[in-house]
Amino acid sequence: MEDYERLEMLEYPKGRIDIVIDTDAATEVDDPFAIAYVMLSPERFAVRGIYAAPFAMNERASDPRTGMEMSYEEIRRILSMCRTECEIYKGCSRFGLNQKAPACEHLVQLAENYDREHPLYVLALGASTN
């Protein structure tokens, strides 16, 4: 890939963009605000899925699976409050590589339908485990 191609890929996208959100929504307050903003901006964002990411870095969750489940439930609450709908997928239940989770499988299948001319953006708000 040439340098000019990389620079083109970094340009701010125009129009409505397709995204997925990967979030540990139950751990810190910034993720729920980001989810609400995106969900209430359909003129800018076409949300193709929201992925519950694991976390276990504070007193709220003792292990990654608990954190992921808490995030899943928090995403459901946020969508309900926003009065919007979107597919939600559970992410990995532990940290590390080589895991199968509905979120991972959905992302791989979805990404196959995109290319450089019509990219899929991943809004990564949590650990990049998924």
Short mmCIF file of N, CA, C and O in Angstrom, two decimals, residues 8-126:
data_model
loop_
_atom_site.label_atom_id
_atom_site.label_comp_id
_atom_site.label_asym_id
_atom_site.label_seq_id
_atom_site.Cartn_x
_atom_site.Cartn_y
_atom_site.Cartn_z
N GLU A 8 -5.34 8.63 2.60
CA GLU A 8 -6.74 8.69 2.19
C GLU A 8 -7.64 7.94 3.18
O GLU A 8 -8.75 8.38 3.48
N MET A 9 -7.15 6.82 3.68
CA MET A 9 -7.94 6.02 4.62
C MET A 9 -8.13 6.74 5.96
O MET A 9 -9.07 6.45 6.70
N LEU A 10 -7.27 7.69 6.28
CA LEU A 10 -7.36 8.43 7.53
C LEU A 10 -8.22 9.68 7.43
O LEU A 10 -8.47 10.34 8.44
N GLU A 11 -8.68 10.01 6.24
CA GLU A 11 -9.53 11.18 6.07
C GLU A 11 -10.87 10.96 6.76
O GLU A 11 -11.39 9.84 6.81
N TYR A 12 -11.42 12.05 7.28
CA TYR A 12 -12.72 11.99 7.94
C TYR A 12 -13.77 11.55 6.93
O TYR A 12 -13.90 12.14 5.86
N PRO A 13 -14.51 10.48 7.25
CA PRO A 13 -15.48 9.97 6.27
C PRO A 13 -16.66 10.93 6.07
O PRO A 13 -17.11 11.58 7.00
N LYS A 14 -17.15 10.96 4.87
CA LYS A 14 -18.29 11.81 4.53
C LYS A 14 -19.57 10.98 4.56
O LYS A 14 -19.56 9.80 4.30
N GLY A 15 -20.66 11.62 4.90
CA GLY A 15 -21.95 10.96 4.87
C GLY A 15 -22.15 9.97 6.00
O GLY A 15 -21.45 9.98 7.00
N ARG A 16 -23.11 9.11 5.81
CA ARG A 16 -23.48 8.10 6.79
C ARG A 16 -22.49 6.94 6.73
O ARG A 16 -22.15 6.47 5.65
N ILE A 17 -22.03 6.49 7.89
CA ILE A 17 -21.06 5.40 7.93
C ILE A 17 -21.62 4.20 8.68
O ILE A 17 -22.44 4.34 9.59
N ASP A 18 -21.19 3.03 8.28
CA ASP A 18 -21.57 1.78 8.94
C ASP A 18 -20.58 1.51 10.07
O ASP A 18 -19.36 1.56 9.85
N ILE A 19 -21.10 1.22 11.26
CA ILE A 19 -20.22 0.96 12.39
C ILE A 19 -20.75 -0.20 13.23
O ILE A 19 -21.93 -0.55 13.17
N VAL A 20 -19.85 -0.76 14.00
CA VAL A 20 -20.20 -1.63 15.12
C VAL A 20 -19.55 -1.00 16.35
O VAL A 20 -18.54 -0.29 16.23
N ILE A 21 -20.15 -1.22 17.49
CA ILE A 21 -19.63 -0.68 18.74
C ILE A 21 -19.20 -1.84 19.63
O ILE A 21 -19.99 -2.75 19.87
N ASP A 22 -17.97 -1.81 20.08
CA ASP A 22 -17.44 -2.82 20.99
C ASP A 22 -17.20 -2.11 22.33
O ASP A 22 -16.35 -1.23 22.41
N THR A 23 -17.95 -2.48 23.36
CA THR A 23 -17.96 -1.68 24.57
C THR A 23 -18.07 -2.48 25.86
O THR A 23 -18.81 -3.45 25.94
N ASP A 24 -17.33 -2.03 26.87
CA ASP A 24 -17.51 -2.53 28.22
C ASP A 24 -18.38 -1.50 28.96
O ASP A 24 -17.96 -0.84 29.89
N ALA A 25 -19.60 -1.38 28.51
CA ALA A 25 -20.52 -0.31 28.89
C ALA A 25 -20.80 -0.20 30.38
O ALA A 25 -21.22 0.86 30.84
N ALA A 26 -20.58 -1.24 31.14
CA ALA A 26 -20.93 -1.22 32.56
C ALA A 26 -19.79 -0.80 33.47
O ALA A 26 -19.96 -0.78 34.68
N THR A 27 -18.66 -0.46 32.92
CA THR A 27 -17.53 -0.16 33.79
C THR A 27 -17.29 1.32 34.03
O THR A 27 -16.89 1.72 35.11
N GLU A 28 -17.51 2.17 33.03
CA GLU A 28 -17.28 3.61 33.18
C GLU A 28 -18.37 4.38 32.47
O GLU A 28 -19.01 3.87 31.54
N VAL A 29 -18.58 5.61 32.83
CA VAL A 29 -19.71 6.39 32.35
C VAL A 29 -19.57 6.86 30.90
O VAL A 29 -20.57 7.16 30.25
N ASP A 30 -18.38 6.89 30.35
CA ASP A 30 -18.21 7.43 28.99
C ASP A 30 -18.85 6.55 27.92
O ASP A 30 -19.39 7.05 26.93
N ASP A 31 -18.82 5.23 28.09
CA ASP A 31 -19.37 4.33 27.08
C ASP A 31 -20.88 4.51 26.89
O ASP A 31 -21.35 4.59 25.75
N PRO A 32 -21.68 4.56 27.96
CA PRO A 32 -23.12 4.78 27.75
C PRO A 32 -23.43 6.07 27.00
O PRO A 32 -24.32 6.10 26.16
N PHE A 33 -22.68 7.12 27.29
CA PHE A 33 -22.90 8.37 26.57
C PHE A 33 -22.57 8.21 25.08
O PHE A 33 -23.30 8.72 24.22
N ALA A 34 -21.48 7.53 24.78
CA ALA A 34 -21.10 7.31 23.39
C ALA A 34 -22.15 6.48 22.66
O ALA A 34 -22.51 6.78 21.51
N ILE A 35 -22.63 5.43 23.31
CA ILE A 35 -23.67 4.58 22.69
C ILE A 35 -24.92 5.40 22.41
O ILE A 35 -25.49 5.34 21.31
N ALA A 36 -25.36 6.18 23.40
CA ALA A 36 -26.56 7.00 23.22
C ALA A 36 -26.37 7.99 22.08
O ALA A 36 -27.26 8.16 21.24
N TYR A 37 -25.22 8.64 22.03
CA TYR A 37 -24.96 9.62 20.96
C TYR A 37 -25.07 8.96 19.58
O TYR A 37 -25.72 9.49 18.68
N VAL A 38 -24.42 7.82 19.44
CA VAL A 38 -24.43 7.14 18.15
C VAL A 38 -25.84 6.67 17.79
O VAL A 38 -26.31 6.86 16.66
N MET A 39 -26.53 6.07 18.74
CA MET A 39 -27.87 5.54 18.46
C MET A 39 -28.87 6.64 18.14
O MET A 39 -29.81 6.43 17.39
N LEU A 40 -28.65 7.84 18.70
CA LEU A 40 -29.57 8.95 18.45
C LEU A 40 -29.11 9.84 17.29
O LEU A 40 -29.64 10.93 17.10
N SER A 41 -28.16 9.34 16.52
CA SER A 41 -27.66 10.07 15.34
C SER A 41 -27.75 9.20 14.09
O SER A 41 -26.74 8.94 13.41
N PRO A 42 -28.95 8.72 13.74
CA PRO A 42 -29.07 7.81 12.60
C PRO A 42 -28.73 8.46 11.26
O PRO A 42 -28.45 7.75 10.29
N GLU A 43 -28.73 9.78 11.20
CA GLU A 43 -28.35 10.44 9.96
C GLU A 43 -26.85 10.31 9.68
O GLU A 43 -26.42 10.45 8.54
N ARG A 44 -26.08 9.98 10.71
CA ARG A 44 -24.63 9.87 10.57
C ARG A 44 -24.12 8.44 10.70
O ARG A 44 -23.13 8.07 10.08
N PHE A 45 -24.81 7.63 11.53
CA PHE A 45 -24.32 6.29 11.84
C PHE A 45 -25.36 5.22 11.55
O PHE A 45 -26.50 5.32 11.99
N ALA A 46 -24.95 4.19 10.83
CA ALA A 46 -25.76 2.99 10.64
C ALA A 46 -25.11 1.92 11.51
O ALA A 46 -24.07 1.37 11.16
N VAL A 47 -25.70 1.66 12.66
CA VAL A 47 -25.12 0.73 13.63
C VAL A 47 -25.50 -0.69 13.25
O VAL A 47 -26.68 -1.04 13.23
N ARG A 48 -24.51 -1.51 12.94
CA ARG A 48 -24.73 -2.88 12.48
C ARG A 48 -24.66 -3.90 13.61
O ARG A 48 -24.94 -5.08 13.39
N GLY A 49 -24.30 -3.46 14.80
CA GLY A 49 -24.26 -4.35 15.95
C GLY A 49 -23.52 -3.69 17.10
O GLY A 49 -22.71 -2.78 16.89
N ILE A 50 -23.85 -4.13 18.30
CA ILE A 50 -23.13 -3.67 19.49
C ILE A 50 -22.62 -4.91 20.21
O ILE A 50 -23.38 -5.87 20.43
N TYR A 51 -21.35 -4.88 20.58
CA TYR A 51 -20.69 -6.03 21.20
C TYR A 51 -20.36 -5.74 22.66
O TYR A 51 -19.73 -4.72 22.96
N ALA A 52 -20.77 -6.63 23.53
CA ALA A 52 -20.46 -6.49 24.96
C ALA A 52 -19.05 -7.01 25.21
O ALA A 52 -18.76 -8.18 24.99
N ALA A 53 -18.19 -6.12 25.66
CA ALA A 53 -16.78 -6.48 25.90
C ALA A 53 -16.58 -6.86 27.37
O ALA A 53 -17.26 -6.35 28.25
N PRO A 54 -15.63 -7.73 27.63
CA PRO A 54 -15.34 -8.13 29.01
C PRO A 54 -14.55 -7.05 29.75
O PRO A 54 -13.86 -6.24 29.15
N PHE A 55 -14.71 -7.06 31.05
CA PHE A 55 -13.86 -6.24 31.91
C PHE A 55 -13.81 -6.88 33.29
O PHE A 55 -14.71 -7.60 33.69
N ALA A 56 -12.75 -6.62 34.00
CA ALA A 56 -12.60 -7.10 35.38
C ALA A 56 -11.52 -6.27 36.08
O ALA A 56 -10.73 -6.77 36.84
N MET A 57 -11.51 -4.98 35.79
CA MET A 57 -10.44 -4.15 36.29
C MET A 57 -10.82 -3.30 37.48
O MET A 57 -10.06 -2.45 37.91
N ASN A 58 -11.99 -3.52 38.03
CA ASN A 58 -12.40 -2.73 39.19
C ASN A 58 -13.30 -3.56 40.09
O ASN A 58 -13.53 -4.75 39.84
N GLU A 59 -13.85 -2.93 41.11
CA GLU A 59 -14.67 -3.65 42.09
C GLU A 59 -16.03 -4.07 41.55
O GLU A 59 -16.73 -4.85 42.18
N ARG A 60 -16.39 -3.64 40.37
CA ARG A 60 -17.70 -3.98 39.81
C ARG A 60 -17.78 -5.41 39.30
O ARG A 60 -18.85 -6.00 39.29
N ALA A 61 -16.68 -5.96 38.83
CA ALA A 61 -16.70 -7.31 38.26
C ALA A 61 -15.47 -8.08 38.73
O ALA A 61 -14.35 -7.60 38.62
N SER A 62 -15.71 -9.28 39.20
CA SER A 62 -14.61 -10.10 39.72
C SER A 62 -13.88 -10.87 38.62
O SER A 62 -12.77 -11.34 38.83
N ASP A 63 -14.51 -11.02 37.46
CA ASP A 63 -13.89 -11.76 36.36
C ASP A 63 -14.45 -11.23 35.04
O ASP A 63 -15.48 -10.58 35.01
N PRO A 64 -13.75 -11.49 33.92
CA PRO A 64 -14.17 -10.96 32.63
C PRO A 64 -15.58 -11.38 32.20
O PRO A 64 -16.31 -10.58 31.62
N ARG A 65 -15.97 -12.61 32.48
CA ARG A 65 -17.31 -13.07 32.09
C ARG A 65 -18.39 -12.23 32.77
O ARG A 65 -19.35 -11.80 32.13
N THR A 66 -18.23 -11.99 34.07
CA THR A 66 -19.20 -11.16 34.80
C THR A 66 -19.25 -9.77 34.21
O THR A 66 -20.33 -9.21 34.01
N GLY A 67 -18.09 -9.19 33.91
CA GLY A 67 -18.04 -7.87 33.31
C GLY A 67 -18.73 -7.83 31.96
O GLY A 67 -19.48 -6.89 31.65
N MET A 68 -18.51 -8.84 31.14
CA MET A 68 -19.15 -8.88 29.83
C MET A 68 -20.67 -8.98 29.97
O MET A 68 -21.42 -8.29 29.28
N GLU A 69 -21.13 -9.82 30.88
CA GLU A 69 -22.58 -9.96 31.10
C GLU A 69 -23.18 -8.66 31.62
O GLU A 69 -24.28 -8.27 31.21
N MET A 70 -22.46 -7.98 32.50
CA MET A 70 -22.93 -6.68 33.01
C MET A 70 -23.00 -5.66 31.87
O MET A 70 -23.94 -4.88 31.79
N SER A 71 -22.01 -5.68 31.00
CA SER A 71 -22.01 -4.77 29.85
C SER A 71 -23.18 -5.07 28.92
O SER A 71 -23.84 -4.15 28.42
N TYR A 72 -23.45 -6.34 28.70
CA TYR A 72 -24.57 -6.74 27.85
C TYR A 72 -25.88 -6.16 28.39
O TYR A 72 -26.68 -5.57 27.65
N GLU A 73 -26.10 -6.31 29.68
CA GLU A 73 -27.33 -5.78 30.30
C GLU A 73 -27.36 -4.26 30.26
O GLU A 73 -28.43 -3.67 30.06
N GLU A 74 -26.22 -3.62 30.45
CA GLU A 74 -26.17 -2.15 30.38
C GLU A 74 -26.50 -1.66 28.98
O GLU A 74 -27.22 -0.67 28.81
N ILE A 75 -26.00 -2.33 27.96
CA ILE A 75 -26.32 -1.96 26.58
C ILE A 75 -27.82 -2.06 26.35
O ILE A 75 -28.43 -1.16 25.74
N ARG A 76 -28.43 -3.11 26.85
CA ARG A 76 -29.89 -3.27 26.72
C ARG A 76 -30.62 -2.10 27.36
O ARG A 76 -31.57 -1.57 26.79
N ARG A 77 -30.17 -1.68 28.56
CA ARG A 77 -30.81 -0.54 29.25
C ARG A 77 -30.65 0.75 28.45
O ARG A 77 -31.60 1.53 28.34
N ILE A 78 -29.48 0.97 27.92
CA ILE A 78 -29.23 2.20 27.15
C ILE A 78 -30.13 2.25 25.92
O ILE A 78 -30.76 3.28 25.65
N LEU A 79 -30.23 1.16 25.19
CA LEU A 79 -31.08 1.13 24.01
C LEU A 79 -32.54 1.36 24.38
O LEU A 79 -33.27 2.05 23.67
N SER A 80 -32.96 0.80 25.51
CA SER A 80 -34.33 1.00 25.97
C SER A 80 -34.58 2.47 26.29
O SER A 80 -35.61 3.03 25.90
N MET A 81 -33.65 3.11 26.98
CA MET A 81 -33.81 4.52 27.32
C MET A 81 -33.79 5.40 26.08
O MET A 81 -34.47 6.42 26.03
N CYS A 82 -33.02 5.01 25.08
CA CYS A 82 -32.95 5.77 23.83
C CYS A 82 -34.12 5.46 22.90
O CYS A 82 -34.30 6.12 21.88
N ARG A 83 -34.87 4.43 23.27
CA ARG A 83 -35.99 3.96 22.45
C ARG A 83 -35.53 3.62 21.03
O ARG A 83 -36.15 4.01 20.03
N THR A 84 -34.40 2.91 20.99
CA THR A 84 -33.85 2.46 19.71
C THR A 84 -33.60 0.96 19.80
O THR A 84 -33.58 0.39 20.89
N GLU A 85 -33.39 0.36 18.65
CA GLU A 85 -33.12 -1.06 18.60
C GLU A 85 -31.85 -1.32 17.81
O GLU A 85 -31.53 -0.59 16.88
N CYS A 86 -31.17 -2.39 18.18
CA CYS A 86 -29.97 -2.81 17.49
C CYS A 86 -29.64 -4.21 18.00
O CYS A 86 -29.94 -4.54 19.15
N GLU A 87 -29.04 -5.01 17.15
CA GLU A 87 -28.60 -6.34 17.58
C GLU A 87 -27.45 -6.18 18.57
O GLU A 87 -26.52 -5.41 18.34
N ILE A 88 -27.52 -6.92 19.68
CA ILE A 88 -26.47 -6.92 20.69
C ILE A 88 -25.87 -8.32 20.74
O ILE A 88 -26.62 -9.31 20.74
N TYR A 89 -24.56 -8.39 20.79
CA TYR A 89 -23.87 -9.68 20.80
C TYR A 89 -22.96 -9.78 22.01
O TYR A 89 -22.26 -8.83 22.34
N LYS A 90 -23.00 -10.94 22.65
CA LYS A 90 -22.11 -11.18 23.78
C LYS A 90 -20.70 -11.41 23.26
O LYS A 90 -20.48 -12.10 22.27
N GLY A 91 -19.75 -10.82 23.98
CA GLY A 91 -18.35 -10.94 23.60
C GLY A 91 -17.66 -12.06 24.36
O GLY A 91 -18.29 -12.94 24.94
N CYS A 92 -16.36 -11.99 24.36
CA CYS A 92 -15.53 -13.01 25.00
C CYS A 92 -15.76 -13.04 26.51
O CYS A 92 -16.04 -12.02 27.13
N SER A 93 -15.62 -14.21 27.07
CA SER A 93 -15.84 -14.37 28.51
C SER A 93 -14.54 -14.40 29.31
O SER A 93 -14.56 -14.53 30.52
N ARG A 94 -13.43 -14.28 28.60
CA ARG A 94 -12.13 -14.20 29.26
C ARG A 94 -11.20 -13.40 28.36
O ARG A 94 -11.50 -13.16 27.20
N PHE A 95 -10.09 -12.97 28.92
CA PHE A 95 -9.11 -12.23 28.13
C PHE A 95 -8.20 -13.21 27.42
O PHE A 95 -7.96 -14.31 27.91
N GLY A 96 -7.68 -12.84 26.27
CA GLY A 96 -6.76 -13.71 25.55
C GLY A 96 -7.23 -13.97 24.13
O GLY A 96 -8.29 -13.53 23.71
N LEU A 97 -6.43 -14.72 23.42
CA LEU A 97 -6.69 -15.02 22.01
C LEU A 97 -7.43 -16.33 21.83
O LEU A 97 -7.61 -17.10 22.76
N ASN A 98 -7.82 -16.60 20.59
CA ASN A 98 -8.42 -17.87 20.18
C ASN A 98 -9.69 -18.22 20.94
O ASN A 98 -9.83 -19.30 21.47
N GLN A 99 -10.61 -17.28 20.96
CA GLN A 99 -11.89 -17.52 21.61
C GLN A 99 -13.01 -17.40 20.58
O GLN A 99 -12.88 -16.68 19.60
N LYS A 100 -14.07 -18.12 20.82
CA LYS A 100 -15.25 -17.99 19.99
C LYS A 100 -16.32 -17.31 20.85
O LYS A 100 -16.58 -17.70 21.97
N ALA A 101 -16.89 -16.29 20.28
CA ALA A 101 -17.98 -15.57 20.94
C ALA A 101 -18.88 -15.03 19.84
O ALA A 101 -18.42 -14.74 18.73
N PRO A 102 -20.17 -14.88 20.13
CA PRO A 102 -21.08 -14.35 19.11
C PRO A 102 -20.62 -13.01 18.53
O PRO A 102 -20.75 -12.79 17.32
N ALA A 103 -20.06 -12.13 19.36
CA ALA A 103 -19.58 -10.84 18.85
C ALA A 103 -18.47 -11.03 17.84
O ALA A 103 -18.46 -10.38 16.78
N CYS A 104 -17.53 -11.89 18.14
CA CYS A 104 -16.39 -12.13 17.23
C CYS A 104 -16.88 -12.71 15.91
O CYS A 104 -16.44 -12.28 14.83
N GLU A 105 -17.75 -13.69 15.99
CA GLU A 105 -18.25 -14.33 14.78
C GLU A 105 -19.04 -13.34 13.92
O GLU A 105 -18.90 -13.32 12.69
N HIS A 106 -19.85 -12.50 14.56
CA HIS A 106 -20.63 -11.51 13.81
C HIS A 106 -19.70 -10.53 13.11
O HIS A 106 -19.90 -10.20 11.93
N LEU A 107 -18.68 -10.05 13.81
CA LEU A 107 -17.76 -9.09 13.21
C LEU A 107 -17.05 -9.67 11.99
O LEU A 107 -16.95 -9.02 10.94
N VAL A 108 -16.60 -10.90 12.08
CA VAL A 108 -15.91 -11.53 10.95
C VAL A 108 -16.86 -11.67 9.76
O VAL A 108 -16.51 -11.32 8.62
N GLN A 109 -18.06 -12.16 10.00
CA GLN A 109 -19.03 -12.33 8.92
C GLN A 109 -19.41 -10.98 8.31
O GLN A 109 -19.49 -10.84 7.08
N LEU A 110 -19.63 -10.00 9.15
CA LEU A 110 -20.04 -8.68 8.67
C LEU A 110 -18.93 -8.02 7.86
O LEU A 110 -19.18 -7.46 6.79
N ALA A 111 -17.72 -8.10 8.35
CA ALA A 111 -16.58 -7.43 7.70
C ALA A 111 -16.33 -7.96 6.28
O ALA A 111 -15.80 -7.22 5.44
N GLU A 112 -16.73 -9.18 6.02
CA GLU A 112 -16.54 -9.74 4.67
C GLU A 112 -17.34 -8.99 3.61
O GLU A 112 -17.02 -9.09 2.43
N ASN A 113 -18.34 -8.23 4.03
CA ASN A 113 -19.19 -7.49 3.09
C ASN A 113 -18.71 -6.07 2.84
O ASN A 113 -19.41 -5.30 2.18
N TYR A 114 -17.57 -5.71 3.37
CA TYR A 114 -17.06 -4.35 3.25
C TYR A 114 -15.71 -4.36 2.53
O TYR A 114 -15.04 -5.38 2.45
N ASP A 115 -15.35 -3.18 2.03
CA ASP A 115 -14.06 -3.04 1.36
C ASP A 115 -13.54 -1.62 1.57
O ASP A 115 -14.14 -0.83 2.29
N ARG A 116 -12.46 -1.31 0.91
CA ARG A 116 -11.83 0.01 1.07
C ARG A 116 -12.76 1.14 0.65
O ARG A 116 -12.76 2.22 1.23
N GLU A 117 -13.56 0.91 -0.36
CA GLU A 117 -14.48 1.94 -0.85
C GLU A 117 -15.68 2.13 0.07
O GLU A 117 -16.26 3.21 0.12
N HIS A 118 -16.06 1.10 0.76
CA HIS A 118 -17.20 1.14 1.68
C HIS A 118 -16.80 0.40 2.96
O HIS A 118 -17.16 -0.76 3.16
N PRO A 119 -16.04 1.09 3.84
CA PRO A 119 -15.50 0.41 5.02
C PRO A 119 -16.52 0.26 6.16
O PRO A 119 -17.51 0.98 6.23
N LEU A 120 -16.23 -0.68 7.00
CA LEU A 120 -16.95 -0.85 8.26
C LEU A 120 -16.05 -0.29 9.35
O LEU A 120 -14.88 -0.68 9.45
N TYR A 121 -16.57 0.62 10.15
CA TYR A 121 -15.80 1.21 11.23
C TYR A 121 -16.12 0.49 12.53
O TYR A 121 -17.29 0.19 12.80
N VAL A 122 -15.10 0.22 13.32
CA VAL A 122 -15.28 -0.40 14.63
C VAL A 122 -15.00 0.66 15.69
O VAL A 122 -13.88 1.16 15.80
N LEU A 123 -16.04 1.01 16.42
CA LEU A 123 -15.90 1.96 17.52
C LEU A 123 -15.52 1.13 18.76
O LEU A 123 -16.37 0.53 19.40
N ALA A 124 -14.23 1.08 19.04
CA ALA A 124 -13.71 0.23 20.12
C ALA A 124 -13.61 1.05 21.41
O ALA A 124 -12.72 1.86 21.56
N LEU A 125 -14.55 0.81 22.32
CA LEU A 125 -14.60 1.55 23.58
C LEU A 125 -14.10 0.71 24.76
O LEU A 125 -13.89 1.25 25.83
N GLY A 126 -13.95 -0.58 24.56
CA GLY A 126 -13.52 -1.47 25.64
C GLY A 126 -12.22 -2.14 25.28
O GLY A 126 -11.55 -1.79 24.31
#
